[in-house]
Short mmCIF file of C-alpha atoms and ligand atoms in Angstrom, two decimals:
data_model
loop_
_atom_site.label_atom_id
_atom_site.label_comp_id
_atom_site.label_asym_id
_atom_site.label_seq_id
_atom_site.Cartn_x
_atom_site.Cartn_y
_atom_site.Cartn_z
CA UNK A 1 -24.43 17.56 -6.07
CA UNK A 2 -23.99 16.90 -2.31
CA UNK A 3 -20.39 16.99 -0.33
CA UNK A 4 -18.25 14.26 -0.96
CA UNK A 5 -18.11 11.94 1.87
CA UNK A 6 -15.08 8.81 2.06
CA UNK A 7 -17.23 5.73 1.76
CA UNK A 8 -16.05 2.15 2.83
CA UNK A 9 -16.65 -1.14 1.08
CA UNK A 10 -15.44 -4.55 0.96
CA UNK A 11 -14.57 -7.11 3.92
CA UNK A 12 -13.18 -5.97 7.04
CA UNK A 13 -15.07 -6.49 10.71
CA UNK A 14 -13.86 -3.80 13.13
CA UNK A 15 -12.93 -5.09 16.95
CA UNK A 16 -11.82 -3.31 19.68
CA UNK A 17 -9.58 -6.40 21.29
CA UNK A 18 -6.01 -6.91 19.78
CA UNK A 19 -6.40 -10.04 17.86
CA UNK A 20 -4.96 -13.85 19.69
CA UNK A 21 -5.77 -11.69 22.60
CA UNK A 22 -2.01 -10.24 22.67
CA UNK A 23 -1.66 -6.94 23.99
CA UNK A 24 -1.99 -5.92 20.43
CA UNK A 25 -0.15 -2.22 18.53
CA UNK A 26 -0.68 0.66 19.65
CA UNK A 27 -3.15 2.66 18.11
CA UNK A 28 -3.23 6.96 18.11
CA UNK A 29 -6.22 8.29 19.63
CA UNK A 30 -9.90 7.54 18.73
CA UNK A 31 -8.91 4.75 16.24
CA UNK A 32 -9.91 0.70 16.51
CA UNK A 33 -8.21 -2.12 15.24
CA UNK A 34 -9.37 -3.38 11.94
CA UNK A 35 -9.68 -7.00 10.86
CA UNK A 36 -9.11 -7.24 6.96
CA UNK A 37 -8.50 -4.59 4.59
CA UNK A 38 -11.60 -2.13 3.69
CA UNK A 39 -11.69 -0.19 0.55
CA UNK A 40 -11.89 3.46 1.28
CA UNK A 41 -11.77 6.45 -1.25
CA UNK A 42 -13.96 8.70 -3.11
CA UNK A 43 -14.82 8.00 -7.08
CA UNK A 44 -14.27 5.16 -8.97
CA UNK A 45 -11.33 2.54 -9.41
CA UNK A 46 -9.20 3.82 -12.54
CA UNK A 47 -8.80 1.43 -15.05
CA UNK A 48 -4.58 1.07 -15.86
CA UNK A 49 -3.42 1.63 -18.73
CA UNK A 50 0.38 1.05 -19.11
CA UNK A 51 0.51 2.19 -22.32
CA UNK A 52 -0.67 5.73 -21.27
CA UNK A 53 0.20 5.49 -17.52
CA UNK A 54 3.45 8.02 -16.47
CA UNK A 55 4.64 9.57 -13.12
CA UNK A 56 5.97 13.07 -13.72
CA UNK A 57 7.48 15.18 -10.81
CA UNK A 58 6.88 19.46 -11.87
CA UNK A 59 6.35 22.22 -10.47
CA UNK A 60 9.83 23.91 -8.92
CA UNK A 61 12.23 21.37 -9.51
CA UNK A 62 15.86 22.29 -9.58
CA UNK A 63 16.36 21.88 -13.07
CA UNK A 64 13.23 23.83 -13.91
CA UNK A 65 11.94 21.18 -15.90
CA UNK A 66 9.89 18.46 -15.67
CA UNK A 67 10.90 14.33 -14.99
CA UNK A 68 8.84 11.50 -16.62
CA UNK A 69 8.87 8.30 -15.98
CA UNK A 70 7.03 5.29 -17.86
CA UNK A 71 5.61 2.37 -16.19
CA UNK A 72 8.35 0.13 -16.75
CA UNK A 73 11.02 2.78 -15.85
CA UNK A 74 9.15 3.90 -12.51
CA UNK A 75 9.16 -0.05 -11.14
CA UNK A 76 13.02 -0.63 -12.55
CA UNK A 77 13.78 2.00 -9.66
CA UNK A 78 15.20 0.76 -6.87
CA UNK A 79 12.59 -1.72 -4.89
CA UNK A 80 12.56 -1.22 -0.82
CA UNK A 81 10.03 -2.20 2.45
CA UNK A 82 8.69 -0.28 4.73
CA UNK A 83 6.27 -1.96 7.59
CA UNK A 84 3.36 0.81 8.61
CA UNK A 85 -0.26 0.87 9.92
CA UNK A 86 -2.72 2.46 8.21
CA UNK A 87 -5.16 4.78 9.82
CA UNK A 88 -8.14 6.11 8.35
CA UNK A 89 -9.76 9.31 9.56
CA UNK A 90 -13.03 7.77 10.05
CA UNK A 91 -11.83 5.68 12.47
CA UNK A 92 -10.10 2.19 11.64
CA UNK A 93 -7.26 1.82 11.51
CA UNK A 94 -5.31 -1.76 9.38
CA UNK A 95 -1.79 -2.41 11.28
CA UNK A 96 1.20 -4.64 10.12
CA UNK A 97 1.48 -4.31 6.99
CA UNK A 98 4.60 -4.29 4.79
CA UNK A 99 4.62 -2.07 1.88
CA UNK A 100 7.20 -2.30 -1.11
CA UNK A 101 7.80 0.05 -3.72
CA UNK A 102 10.36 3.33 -4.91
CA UNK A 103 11.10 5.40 -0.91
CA UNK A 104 9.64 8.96 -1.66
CA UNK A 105 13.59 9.41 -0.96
CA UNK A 106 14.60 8.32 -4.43
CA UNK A 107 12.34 10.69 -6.22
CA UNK A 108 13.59 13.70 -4.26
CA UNK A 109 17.41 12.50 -5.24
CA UNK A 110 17.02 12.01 -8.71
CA UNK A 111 14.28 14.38 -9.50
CA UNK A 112 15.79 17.57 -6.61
CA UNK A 113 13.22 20.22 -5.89
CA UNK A 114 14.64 23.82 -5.87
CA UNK A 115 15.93 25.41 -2.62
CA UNK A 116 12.71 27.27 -1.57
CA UNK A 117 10.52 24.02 -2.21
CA UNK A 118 8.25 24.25 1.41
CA UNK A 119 5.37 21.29 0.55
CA UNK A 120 4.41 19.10 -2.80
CA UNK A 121 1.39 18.18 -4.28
CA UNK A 122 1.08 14.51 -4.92
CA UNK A 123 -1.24 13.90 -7.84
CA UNK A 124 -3.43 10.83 -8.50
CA UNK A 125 -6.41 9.84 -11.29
CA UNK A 126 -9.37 11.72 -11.96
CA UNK A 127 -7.72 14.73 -10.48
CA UNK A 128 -7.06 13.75 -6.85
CA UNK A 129 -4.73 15.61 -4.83
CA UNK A 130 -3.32 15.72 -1.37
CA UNK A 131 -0.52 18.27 0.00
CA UNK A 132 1.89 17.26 2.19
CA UNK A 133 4.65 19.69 3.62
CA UNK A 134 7.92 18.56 2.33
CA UNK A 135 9.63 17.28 5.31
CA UNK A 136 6.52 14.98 6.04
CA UNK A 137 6.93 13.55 1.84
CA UNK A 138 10.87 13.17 2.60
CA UNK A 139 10.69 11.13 5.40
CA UNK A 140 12.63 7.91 5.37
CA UNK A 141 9.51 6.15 6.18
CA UNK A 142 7.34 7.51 3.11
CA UNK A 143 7.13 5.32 -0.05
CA UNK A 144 5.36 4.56 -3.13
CA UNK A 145 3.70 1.17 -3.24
CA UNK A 146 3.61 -1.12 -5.64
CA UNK A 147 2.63 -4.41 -3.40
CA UNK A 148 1.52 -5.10 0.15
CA UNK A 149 3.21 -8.09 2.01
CA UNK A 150 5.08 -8.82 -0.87
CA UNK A 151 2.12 -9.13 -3.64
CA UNK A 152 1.07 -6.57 -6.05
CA UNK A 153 -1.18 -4.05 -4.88
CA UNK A 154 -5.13 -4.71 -6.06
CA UNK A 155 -6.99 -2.12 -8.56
CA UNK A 156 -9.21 -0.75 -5.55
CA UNK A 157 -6.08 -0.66 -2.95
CA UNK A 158 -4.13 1.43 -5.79
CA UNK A 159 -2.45 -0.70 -8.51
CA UNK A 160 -0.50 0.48 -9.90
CA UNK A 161 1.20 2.92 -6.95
CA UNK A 162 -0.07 3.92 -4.55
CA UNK A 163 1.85 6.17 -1.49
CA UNK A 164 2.17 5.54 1.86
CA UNK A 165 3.28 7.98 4.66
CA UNK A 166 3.39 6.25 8.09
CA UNK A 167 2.94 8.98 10.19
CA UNK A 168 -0.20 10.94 8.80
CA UNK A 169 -3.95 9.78 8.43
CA UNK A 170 -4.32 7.58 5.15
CA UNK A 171 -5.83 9.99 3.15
CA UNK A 172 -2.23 11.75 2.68
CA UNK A 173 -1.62 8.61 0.48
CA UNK A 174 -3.79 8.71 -2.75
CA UNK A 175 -3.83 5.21 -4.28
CA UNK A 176 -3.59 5.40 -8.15
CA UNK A 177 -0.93 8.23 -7.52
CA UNK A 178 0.44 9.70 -11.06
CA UNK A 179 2.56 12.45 -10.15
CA UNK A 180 4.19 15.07 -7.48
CA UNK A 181 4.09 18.84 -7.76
CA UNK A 182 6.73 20.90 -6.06
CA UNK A 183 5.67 23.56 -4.11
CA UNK A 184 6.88 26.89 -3.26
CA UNK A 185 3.58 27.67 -0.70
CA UNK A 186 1.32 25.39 0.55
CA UNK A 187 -2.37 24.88 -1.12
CA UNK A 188 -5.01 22.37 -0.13
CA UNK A 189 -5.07 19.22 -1.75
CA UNK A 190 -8.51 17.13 -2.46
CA UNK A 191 -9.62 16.19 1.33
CA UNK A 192 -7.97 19.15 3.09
CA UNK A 193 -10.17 21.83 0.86
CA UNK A 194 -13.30 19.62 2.15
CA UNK A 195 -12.84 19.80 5.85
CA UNK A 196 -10.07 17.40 6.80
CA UNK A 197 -7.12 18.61 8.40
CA UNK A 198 -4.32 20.52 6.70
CA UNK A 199 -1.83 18.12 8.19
CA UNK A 200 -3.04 15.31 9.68
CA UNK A 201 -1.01 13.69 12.30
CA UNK A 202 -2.90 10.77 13.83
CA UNK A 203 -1.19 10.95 17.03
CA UNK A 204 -2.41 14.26 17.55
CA UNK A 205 -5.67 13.20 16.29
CA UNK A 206 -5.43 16.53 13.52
CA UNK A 207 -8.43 15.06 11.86
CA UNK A 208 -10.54 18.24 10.55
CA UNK A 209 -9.34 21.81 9.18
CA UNK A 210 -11.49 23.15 12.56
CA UNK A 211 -9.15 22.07 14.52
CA UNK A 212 -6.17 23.54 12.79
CA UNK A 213 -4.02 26.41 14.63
CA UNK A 214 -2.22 28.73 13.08
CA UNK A 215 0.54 27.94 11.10
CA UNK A 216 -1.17 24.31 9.93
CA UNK A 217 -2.38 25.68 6.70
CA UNK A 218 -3.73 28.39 4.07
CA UNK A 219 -6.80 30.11 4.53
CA UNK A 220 -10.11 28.32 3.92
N1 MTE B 301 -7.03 8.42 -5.21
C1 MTE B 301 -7.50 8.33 -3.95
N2 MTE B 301 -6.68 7.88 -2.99
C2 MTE B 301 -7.12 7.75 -1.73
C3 MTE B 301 -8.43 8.11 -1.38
C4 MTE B 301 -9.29 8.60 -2.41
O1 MTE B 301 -10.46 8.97 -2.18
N3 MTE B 301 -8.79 8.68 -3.69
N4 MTE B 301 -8.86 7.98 -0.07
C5 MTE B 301 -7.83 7.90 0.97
C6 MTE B 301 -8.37 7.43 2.23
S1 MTE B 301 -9.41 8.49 3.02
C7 MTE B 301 -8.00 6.24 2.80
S2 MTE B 301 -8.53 5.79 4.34
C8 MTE B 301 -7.14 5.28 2.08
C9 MTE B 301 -7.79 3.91 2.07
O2 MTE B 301 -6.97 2.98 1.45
P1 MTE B 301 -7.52 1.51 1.22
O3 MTE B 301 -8.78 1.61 0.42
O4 MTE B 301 -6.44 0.79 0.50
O5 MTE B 301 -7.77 0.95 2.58
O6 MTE B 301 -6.90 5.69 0.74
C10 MTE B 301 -6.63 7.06 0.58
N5 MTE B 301 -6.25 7.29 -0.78
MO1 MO B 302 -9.68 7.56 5.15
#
């Protein structure tokens, strides 16, 4: 079996001019503007099953124990917006969008790692994984989606949940997310053990673990 690669499908014409010819958003480094909405991950779509669908948080939580949640009790949480571009490590990058869903926020209140919790794990189907350090998953901004601009999120764009974290390349957000690990050390999640970057700040175009500097992440 060869490396995995990211591979794109569905609608979406890239264009380098902001559309209406408006000065347009400001995009990090490297990235063009993206008409439409391309589907990007690696595997299949997940079929959802609500029946057998949960979100747990583990790992070193407070309590020491693990939190579940069931479909129905994960969307009764308290519903909030949050209006982010996405950018995508190979290059486009979708802006404007609104996303609605639970704030990361809410999980870390209800569901409290222990003190020496340093980055988490978020979980999604079929075994994807991406780490994120924990002050990047507690930012205000970060959020687990259930719709985009106010309509349930498609199967291929992550239906049921899907997170979002503004300020890092899209591939910190798995779509078809089950779950979040705390963790007392960092480890590399899907995408960061195959040669993206450990962090992945878009502004500082962070895109692969070459470019990485000490203190970014664990040994390769
Ligand atoms: N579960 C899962 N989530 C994933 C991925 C993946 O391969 N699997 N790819 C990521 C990448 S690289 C990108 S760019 C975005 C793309 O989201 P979109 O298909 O909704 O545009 O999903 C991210 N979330
Ligand atoms: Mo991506």
């Amino acid at each position: 079996m060869g490396q995995p690669v990211e591979r794109e499908s569905g609608a979406g014409t890239s264009t380098d001019r902001a559309p209406d010819g408006a000065a347009g958003p400001q995009l990090p480094p490297g990235q063009r503007l993206q008409r439409g909405w391309p589907v990007t991950h690696y595997g299949p779509v997940p079929r959802f099953r609500p029946e057998r669908w949960d979100f747990q948080v583990f790992g070193a939580t407070a309590d020491g124990g693990k939190h579940r949640w069931t479909h129905e009790e994960f969307t009764a949480l308290p519903y909030s917006t949050v209006s982010a571009d996405l950018h995508c490590v190979t290059k486009f990058s979708m802006v404007g969008a609104e996303w609605g869903g639970i704030p990361a926020r809410t999980i870390l209140d209800i569901a409290p790692p222990a003190p020496d919790v340093t980055h988490v794990m978020v979980w999604a189907e079929y075994g994807f994984s991406s780490n994120l350090r924990l002050a990047d998953f507690a930012s205000e901004r970060t959020i687990f989606a259930t719709h985009k601009d106010g309509e349930l999120l498609t199967a291929e764009h992550g239906f049921p949940l899907r997170l979002i974290v503004p300020h890092l390349y899209a591939w910190k957000g798995p779509k078809w997310v089950r779950g979040v690990e705390y963790m007392t050390a960092d480890r590399r999640g899907f995408w960061e053990e195959r040669g993206y970057h450990n962090v992945g700040d878009p502004w500082k175009e962070q895109r692969y673990s070459y470019q990485e500097e000490a203190g970014d992440g664990p040994g390769l």
